[in-house]
mmCIF file of C-alpha atoms in Angstrom:
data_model
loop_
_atom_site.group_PDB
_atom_site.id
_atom_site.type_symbol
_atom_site.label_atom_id
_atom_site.label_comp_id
_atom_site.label_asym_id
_atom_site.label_seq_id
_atom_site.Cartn_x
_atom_site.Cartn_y
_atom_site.Cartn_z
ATOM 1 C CA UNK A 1 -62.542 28.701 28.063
ATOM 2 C CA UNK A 2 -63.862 31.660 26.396
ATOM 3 C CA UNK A 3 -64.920 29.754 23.652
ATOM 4 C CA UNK A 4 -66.931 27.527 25.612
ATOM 5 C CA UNK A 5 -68.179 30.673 27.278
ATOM 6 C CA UNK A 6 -68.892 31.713 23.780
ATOM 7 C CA UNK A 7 -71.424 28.473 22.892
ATOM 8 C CA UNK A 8 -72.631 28.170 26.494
ATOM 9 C CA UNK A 9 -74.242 32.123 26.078
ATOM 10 C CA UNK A 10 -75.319 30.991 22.805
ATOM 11 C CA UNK A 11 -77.633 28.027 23.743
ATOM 12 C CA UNK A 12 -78.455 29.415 26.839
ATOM 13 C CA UNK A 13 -79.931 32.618 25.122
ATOM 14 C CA UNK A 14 -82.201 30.548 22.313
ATOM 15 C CA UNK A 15 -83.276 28.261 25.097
ATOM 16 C CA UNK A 16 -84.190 30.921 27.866
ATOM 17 C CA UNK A 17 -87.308 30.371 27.490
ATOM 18 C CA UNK A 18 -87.341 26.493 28.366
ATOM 19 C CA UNK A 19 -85.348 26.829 31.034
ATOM 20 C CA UNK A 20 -87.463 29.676 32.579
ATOM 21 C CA UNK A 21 -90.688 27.771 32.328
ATOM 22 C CA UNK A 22 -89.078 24.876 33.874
ATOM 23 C CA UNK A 23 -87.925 26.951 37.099
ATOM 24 C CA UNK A 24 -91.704 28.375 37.181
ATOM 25 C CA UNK A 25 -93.383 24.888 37.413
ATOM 26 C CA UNK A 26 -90.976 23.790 39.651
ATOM 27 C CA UNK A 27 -91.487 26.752 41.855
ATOM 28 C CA UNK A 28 -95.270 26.764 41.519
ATOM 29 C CA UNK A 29 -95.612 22.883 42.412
ATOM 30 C CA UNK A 30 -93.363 23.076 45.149
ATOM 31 C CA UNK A 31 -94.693 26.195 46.303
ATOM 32 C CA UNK A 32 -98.223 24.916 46.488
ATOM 33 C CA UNK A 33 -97.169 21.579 47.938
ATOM 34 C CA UNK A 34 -95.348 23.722 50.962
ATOM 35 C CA UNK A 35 -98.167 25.366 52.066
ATOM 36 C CA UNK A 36 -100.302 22.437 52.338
ATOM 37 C CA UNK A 37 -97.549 20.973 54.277
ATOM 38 C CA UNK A 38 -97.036 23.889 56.685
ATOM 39 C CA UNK A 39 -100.664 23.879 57.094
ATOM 40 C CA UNK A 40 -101.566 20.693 58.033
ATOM 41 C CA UNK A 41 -97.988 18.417 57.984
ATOM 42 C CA UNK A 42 -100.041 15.908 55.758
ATOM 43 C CA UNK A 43 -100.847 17.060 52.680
ATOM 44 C CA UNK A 44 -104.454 16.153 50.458
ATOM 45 C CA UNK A 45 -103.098 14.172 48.260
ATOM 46 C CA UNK A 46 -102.762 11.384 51.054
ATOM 47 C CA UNK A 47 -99.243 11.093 51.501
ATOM 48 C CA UNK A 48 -97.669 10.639 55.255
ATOM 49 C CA UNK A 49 -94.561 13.192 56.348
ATOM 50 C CA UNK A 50 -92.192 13.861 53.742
ATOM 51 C CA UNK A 51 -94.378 11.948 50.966
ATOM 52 C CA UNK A 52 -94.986 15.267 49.336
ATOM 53 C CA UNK A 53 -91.182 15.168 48.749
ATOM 54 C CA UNK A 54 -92.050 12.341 47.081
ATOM 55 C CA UNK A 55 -94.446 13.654 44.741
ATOM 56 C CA UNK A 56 -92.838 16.823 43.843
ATOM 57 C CA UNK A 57 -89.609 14.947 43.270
ATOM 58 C CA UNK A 58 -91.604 12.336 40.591
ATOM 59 C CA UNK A 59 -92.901 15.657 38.873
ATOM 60 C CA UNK A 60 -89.964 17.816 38.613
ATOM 61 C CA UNK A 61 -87.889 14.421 37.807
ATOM 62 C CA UNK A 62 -90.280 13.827 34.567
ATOM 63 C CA UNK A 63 -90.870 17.971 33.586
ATOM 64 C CA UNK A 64 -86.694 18.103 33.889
ATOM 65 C CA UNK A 65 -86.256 14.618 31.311
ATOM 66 C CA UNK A 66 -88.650 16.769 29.144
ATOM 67 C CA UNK A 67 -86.946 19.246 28.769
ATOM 68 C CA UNK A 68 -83.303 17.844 28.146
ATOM 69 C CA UNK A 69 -84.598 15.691 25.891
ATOM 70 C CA UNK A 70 -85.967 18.754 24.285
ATOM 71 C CA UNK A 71 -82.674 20.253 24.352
ATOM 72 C CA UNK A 72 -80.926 17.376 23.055
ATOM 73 C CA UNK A 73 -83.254 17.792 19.929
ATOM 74 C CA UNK A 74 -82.457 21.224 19.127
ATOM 75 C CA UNK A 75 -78.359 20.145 19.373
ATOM 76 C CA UNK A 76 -78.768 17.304 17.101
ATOM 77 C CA UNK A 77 -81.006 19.035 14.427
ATOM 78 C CA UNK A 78 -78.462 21.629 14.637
ATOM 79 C CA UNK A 79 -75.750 19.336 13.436
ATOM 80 C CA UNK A 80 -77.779 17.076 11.379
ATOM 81 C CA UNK A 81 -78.439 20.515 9.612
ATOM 82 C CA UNK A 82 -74.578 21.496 9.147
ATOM 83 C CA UNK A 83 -74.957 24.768 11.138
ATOM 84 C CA UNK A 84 -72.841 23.113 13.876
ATOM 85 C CA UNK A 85 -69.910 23.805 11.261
ATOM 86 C CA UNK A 86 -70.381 27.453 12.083
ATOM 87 C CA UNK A 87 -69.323 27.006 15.388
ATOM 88 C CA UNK A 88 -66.542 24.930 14.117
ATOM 89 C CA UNK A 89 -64.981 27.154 11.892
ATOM 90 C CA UNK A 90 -64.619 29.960 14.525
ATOM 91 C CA UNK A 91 -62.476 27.766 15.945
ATOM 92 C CA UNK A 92 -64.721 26.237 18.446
ATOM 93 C CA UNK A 93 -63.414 22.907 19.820
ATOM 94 C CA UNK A 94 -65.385 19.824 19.350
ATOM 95 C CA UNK A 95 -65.057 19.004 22.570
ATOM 96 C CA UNK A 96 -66.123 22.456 24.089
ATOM 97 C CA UNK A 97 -68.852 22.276 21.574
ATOM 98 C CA UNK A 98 -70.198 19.019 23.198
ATOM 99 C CA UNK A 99 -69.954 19.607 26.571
ATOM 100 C CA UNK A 100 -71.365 23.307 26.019
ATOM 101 C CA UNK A 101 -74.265 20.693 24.914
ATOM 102 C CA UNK A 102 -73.921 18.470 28.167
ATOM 103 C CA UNK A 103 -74.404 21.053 30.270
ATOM 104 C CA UNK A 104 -76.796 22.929 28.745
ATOM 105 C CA UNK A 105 -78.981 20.191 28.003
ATOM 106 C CA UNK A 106 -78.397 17.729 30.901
ATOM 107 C CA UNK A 107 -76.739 19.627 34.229
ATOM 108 C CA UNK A 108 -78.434 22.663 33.887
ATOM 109 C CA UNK A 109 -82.351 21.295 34.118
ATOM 110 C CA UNK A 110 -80.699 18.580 36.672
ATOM 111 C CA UNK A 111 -79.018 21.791 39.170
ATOM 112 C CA UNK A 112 -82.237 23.399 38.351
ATOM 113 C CA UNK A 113 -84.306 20.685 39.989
ATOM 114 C CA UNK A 114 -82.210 20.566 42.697
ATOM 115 C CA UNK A 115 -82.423 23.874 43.713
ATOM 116 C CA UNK A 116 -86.447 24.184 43.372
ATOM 117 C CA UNK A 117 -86.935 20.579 45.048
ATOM 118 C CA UNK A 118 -84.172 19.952 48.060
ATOM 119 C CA UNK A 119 -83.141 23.358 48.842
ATOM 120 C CA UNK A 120 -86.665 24.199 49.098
ATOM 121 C CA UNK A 121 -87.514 21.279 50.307
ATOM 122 C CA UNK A 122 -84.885 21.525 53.833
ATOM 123 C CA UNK A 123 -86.233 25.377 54.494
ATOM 124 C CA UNK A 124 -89.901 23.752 54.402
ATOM 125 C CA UNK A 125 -89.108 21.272 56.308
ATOM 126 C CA UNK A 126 -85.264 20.581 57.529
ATOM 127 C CA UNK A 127 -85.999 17.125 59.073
ATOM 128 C CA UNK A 128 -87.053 15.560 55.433
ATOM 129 C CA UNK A 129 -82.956 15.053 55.088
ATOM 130 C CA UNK A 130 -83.416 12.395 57.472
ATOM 131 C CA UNK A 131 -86.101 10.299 55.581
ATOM 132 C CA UNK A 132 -86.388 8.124 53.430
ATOM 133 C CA UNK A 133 -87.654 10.757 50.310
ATOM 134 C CA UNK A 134 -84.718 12.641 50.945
ATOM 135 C CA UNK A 135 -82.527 9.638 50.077
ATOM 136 C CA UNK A 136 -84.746 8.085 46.826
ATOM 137 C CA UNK A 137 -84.635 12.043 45.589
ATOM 138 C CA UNK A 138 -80.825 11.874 45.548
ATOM 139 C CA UNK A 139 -80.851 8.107 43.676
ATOM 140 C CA UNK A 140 -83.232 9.987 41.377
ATOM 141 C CA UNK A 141 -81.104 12.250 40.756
ATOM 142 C CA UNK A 142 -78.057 10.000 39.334
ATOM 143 C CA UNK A 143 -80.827 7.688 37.750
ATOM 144 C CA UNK A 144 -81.557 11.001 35.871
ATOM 145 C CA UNK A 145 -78.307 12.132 34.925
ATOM 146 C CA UNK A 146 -77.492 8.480 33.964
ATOM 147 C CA UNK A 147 -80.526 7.529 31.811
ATOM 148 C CA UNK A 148 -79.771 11.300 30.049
ATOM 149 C CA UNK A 149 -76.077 10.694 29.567
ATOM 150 C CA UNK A 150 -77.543 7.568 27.582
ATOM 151 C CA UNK A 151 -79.776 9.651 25.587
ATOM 152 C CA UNK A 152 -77.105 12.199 25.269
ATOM 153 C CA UNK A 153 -74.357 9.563 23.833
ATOM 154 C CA UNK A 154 -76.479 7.916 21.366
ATOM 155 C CA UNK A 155 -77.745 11.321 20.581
ATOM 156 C CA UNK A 156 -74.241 12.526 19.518
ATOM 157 C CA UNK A 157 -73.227 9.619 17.687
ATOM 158 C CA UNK A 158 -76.135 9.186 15.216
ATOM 159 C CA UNK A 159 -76.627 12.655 14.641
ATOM 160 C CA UNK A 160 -80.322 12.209 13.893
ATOM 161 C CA UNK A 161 -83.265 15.039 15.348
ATOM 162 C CA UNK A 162 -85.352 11.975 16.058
ATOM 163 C CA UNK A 163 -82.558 9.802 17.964
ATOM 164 C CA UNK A 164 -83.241 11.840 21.704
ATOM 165 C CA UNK A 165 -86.774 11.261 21.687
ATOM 166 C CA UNK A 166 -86.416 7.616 20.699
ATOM 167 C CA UNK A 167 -83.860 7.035 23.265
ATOM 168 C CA UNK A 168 -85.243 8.679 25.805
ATOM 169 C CA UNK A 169 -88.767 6.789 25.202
ATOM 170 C CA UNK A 170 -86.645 3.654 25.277
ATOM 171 C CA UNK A 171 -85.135 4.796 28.628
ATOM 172 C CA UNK A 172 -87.703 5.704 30.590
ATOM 173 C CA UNK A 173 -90.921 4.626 29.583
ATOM 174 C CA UNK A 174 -90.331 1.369 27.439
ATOM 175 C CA UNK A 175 -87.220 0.146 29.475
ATOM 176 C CA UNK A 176 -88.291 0.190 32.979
ATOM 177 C CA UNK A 177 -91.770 -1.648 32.078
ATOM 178 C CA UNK A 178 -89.814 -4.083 30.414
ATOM 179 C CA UNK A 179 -87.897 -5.064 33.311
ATOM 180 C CA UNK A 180 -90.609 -5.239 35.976
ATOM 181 C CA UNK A 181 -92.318 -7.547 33.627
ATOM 182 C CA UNK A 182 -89.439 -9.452 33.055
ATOM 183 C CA UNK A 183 -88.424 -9.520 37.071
ATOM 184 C CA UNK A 184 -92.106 -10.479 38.141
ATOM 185 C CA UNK A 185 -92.263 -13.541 35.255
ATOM 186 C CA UNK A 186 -88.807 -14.675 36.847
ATOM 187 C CA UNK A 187 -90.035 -14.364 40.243
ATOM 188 C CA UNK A 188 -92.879 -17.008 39.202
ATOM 189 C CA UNK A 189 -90.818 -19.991 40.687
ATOM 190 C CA UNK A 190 -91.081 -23.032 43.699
ATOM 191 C CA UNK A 191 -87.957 -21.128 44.718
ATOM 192 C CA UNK A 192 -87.866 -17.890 46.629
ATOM 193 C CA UNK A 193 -85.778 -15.935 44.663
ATOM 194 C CA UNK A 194 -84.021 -17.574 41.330
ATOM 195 C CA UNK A 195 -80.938 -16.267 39.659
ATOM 196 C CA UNK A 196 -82.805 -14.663 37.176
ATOM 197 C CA UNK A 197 -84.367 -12.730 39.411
ATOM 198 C CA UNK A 198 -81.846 -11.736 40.963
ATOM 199 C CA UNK A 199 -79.483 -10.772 37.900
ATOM 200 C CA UNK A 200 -82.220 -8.996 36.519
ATOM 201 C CA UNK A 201 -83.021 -6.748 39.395
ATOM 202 C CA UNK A 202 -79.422 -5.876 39.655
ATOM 203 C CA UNK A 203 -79.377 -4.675 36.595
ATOM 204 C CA UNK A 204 -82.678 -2.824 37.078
ATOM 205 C CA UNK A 205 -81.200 -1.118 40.049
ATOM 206 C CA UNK A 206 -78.094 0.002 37.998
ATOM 207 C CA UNK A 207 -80.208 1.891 35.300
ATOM 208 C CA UNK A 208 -82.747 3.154 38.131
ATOM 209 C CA UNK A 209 -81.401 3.608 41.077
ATOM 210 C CA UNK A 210 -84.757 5.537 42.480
ATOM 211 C CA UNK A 211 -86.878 2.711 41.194
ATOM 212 C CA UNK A 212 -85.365 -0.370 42.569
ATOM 213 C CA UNK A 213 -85.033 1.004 45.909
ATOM 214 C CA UNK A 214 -88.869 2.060 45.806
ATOM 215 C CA UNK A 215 -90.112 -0.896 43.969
ATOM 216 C CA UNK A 216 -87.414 -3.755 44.268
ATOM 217 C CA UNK A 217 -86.130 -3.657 47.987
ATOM 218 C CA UNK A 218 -89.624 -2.718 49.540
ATOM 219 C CA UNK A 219 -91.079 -6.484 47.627
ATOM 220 C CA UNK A 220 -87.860 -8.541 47.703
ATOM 221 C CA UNK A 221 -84.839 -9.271 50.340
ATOM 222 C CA UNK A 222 -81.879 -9.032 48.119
ATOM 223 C CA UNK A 223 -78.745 -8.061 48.972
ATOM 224 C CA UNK A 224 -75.550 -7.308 47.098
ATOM 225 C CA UNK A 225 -71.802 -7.547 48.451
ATOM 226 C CA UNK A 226 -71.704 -3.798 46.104
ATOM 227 C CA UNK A 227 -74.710 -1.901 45.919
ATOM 228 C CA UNK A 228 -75.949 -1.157 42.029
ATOM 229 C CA UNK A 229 -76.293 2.934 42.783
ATOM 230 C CA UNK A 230 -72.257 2.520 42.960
ATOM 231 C CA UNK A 231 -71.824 0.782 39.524
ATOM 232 C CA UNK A 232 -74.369 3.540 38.041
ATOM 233 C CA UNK A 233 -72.017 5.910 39.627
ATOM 234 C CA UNK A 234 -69.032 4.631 38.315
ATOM 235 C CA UNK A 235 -70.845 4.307 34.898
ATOM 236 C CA UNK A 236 -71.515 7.973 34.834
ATOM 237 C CA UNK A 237 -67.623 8.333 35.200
ATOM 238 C CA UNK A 238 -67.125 6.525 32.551
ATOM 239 C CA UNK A 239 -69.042 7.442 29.995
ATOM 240 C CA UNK A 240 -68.070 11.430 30.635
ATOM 241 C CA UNK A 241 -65.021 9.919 29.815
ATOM 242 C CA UNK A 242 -66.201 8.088 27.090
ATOM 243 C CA UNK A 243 -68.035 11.335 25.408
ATOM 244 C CA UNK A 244 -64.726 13.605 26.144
ATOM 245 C CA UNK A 245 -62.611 11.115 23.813
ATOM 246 C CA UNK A 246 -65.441 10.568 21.397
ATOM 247 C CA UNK A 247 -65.967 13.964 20.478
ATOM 248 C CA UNK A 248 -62.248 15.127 20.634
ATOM 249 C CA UNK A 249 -61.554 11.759 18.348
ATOM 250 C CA UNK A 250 -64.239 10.777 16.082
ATOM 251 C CA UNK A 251 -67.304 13.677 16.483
ATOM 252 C CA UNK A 252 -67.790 14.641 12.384
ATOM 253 C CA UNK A 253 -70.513 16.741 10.649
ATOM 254 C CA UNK A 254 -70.424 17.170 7.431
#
């Protein structure tokens, strides 16, 4: 443990910075977004009760992908670049080494974004943990952590600086726009709803949770015997799994 103690000071220290800035937008959106709710429960930007959890949720959600992919760009050039064998040779596990990386560059911003949103959030207003926002902020939350792990994983095993902002490009901006087009050109049909359609927007709602319950189930009446949020879940599992072995196994720099 002290040698992940001994990495985890390390990144945290070069990335300060990042991580501060992050906590000050956060704060200053949120912040601003309060007061217009406290003063007229409605805020300008025309949302209804609790949509300004909404907004500030979108915003911190996209400023907190930012920066992890930003973070996962610094870890790869570093090992793309060989200084990773410095750790390596003090001995530093690989595996500590990783997950020093995982949490630095994925639970950190994610805890972060908690803590400035929700907490925040409840002493603003302590009845938005009954609505709906309150809910599609906590599926944003694992659709988050699950498209990052993605990044993350692909990040690790090609070892490239320009892999995390490629993936994470893929993942949320090219990816989800693919499969809205793809669901509304299946959905063009005599029938109601065709298997396609319906394949397709499960698998939608496994990679974003947030989305398909914002988009998907307020257009179409689907209904699965087990909802996709609980396969991302279990995905999530996995694939921490799936890292752990992968970098204790088979993680190499040269």
């Amino acid at each position: 443990m002290s040698n992940l103690s001994a990495i985890l000071d390390f990144i945290f220290t070069r990335h300060l910075k990042s991580i501060t800035l992050v906590i000050i937008i956060i704060e200053f959106i949120i912040g601003y977004v309060a007061i217009q709710e406290i003063g007229s429960k409605g805020i300008s930007f025309g949302y209804s009760h609790g949509g300004y959890f909404s907004f500030v949720s979108f915003l911190g959600g996209l400023i907190v992908a930012f920066l992890s992919v930003y973070l996962m760009t610094s870890m790869t050039r570093e090992i793309s670049n060989g200084v990773v064998t410095l750790y390596l040779s003090q001995p530093i596990r690989r595996v500590e080494y990783i997950f020093g990386w995982l949490l630095a560059s994925i639970i950190t911003p994610l805890l972060l974004l908690w803590f400035g949103i929700a907490v925040l959030g409840l002493i603003v207003s302590p009845d938005i943990i009954y609505t709906v926002e309150f809910y599609e902020f906590i599926l944003l939350m694992l659709e988050l952590y699950f498209n990052l792990l993605i990044c993350f994983s692909v990040s690790i095993l090609f070892k490239s600086a320009q892999v995390p902002a490629l993936a994470g490009l893929g993942v949320f901006i090219i990816l989800p726009f693919v499969f809205i087009i793809l669901i509304a050109l299946s959905s063009i049909s005599p029938f109601q709803i065709t298997i396609i359609e319906y394949i397709l927007a499960y698998i939608f709602g496994i990679f974003y949770p947030q989305k398909y319950y914002s988009m998907i189930v307020s257009s179409y009446n689907l209904s699965y015997i087990v909802e996709p949020w609980i396969i991302t879940t279990m995905a999530v599992v996995i694939m921490h799994l799936l890292i752990f072995y992968y970098s204790k196994k088979y993680f190499e720099v040269s």
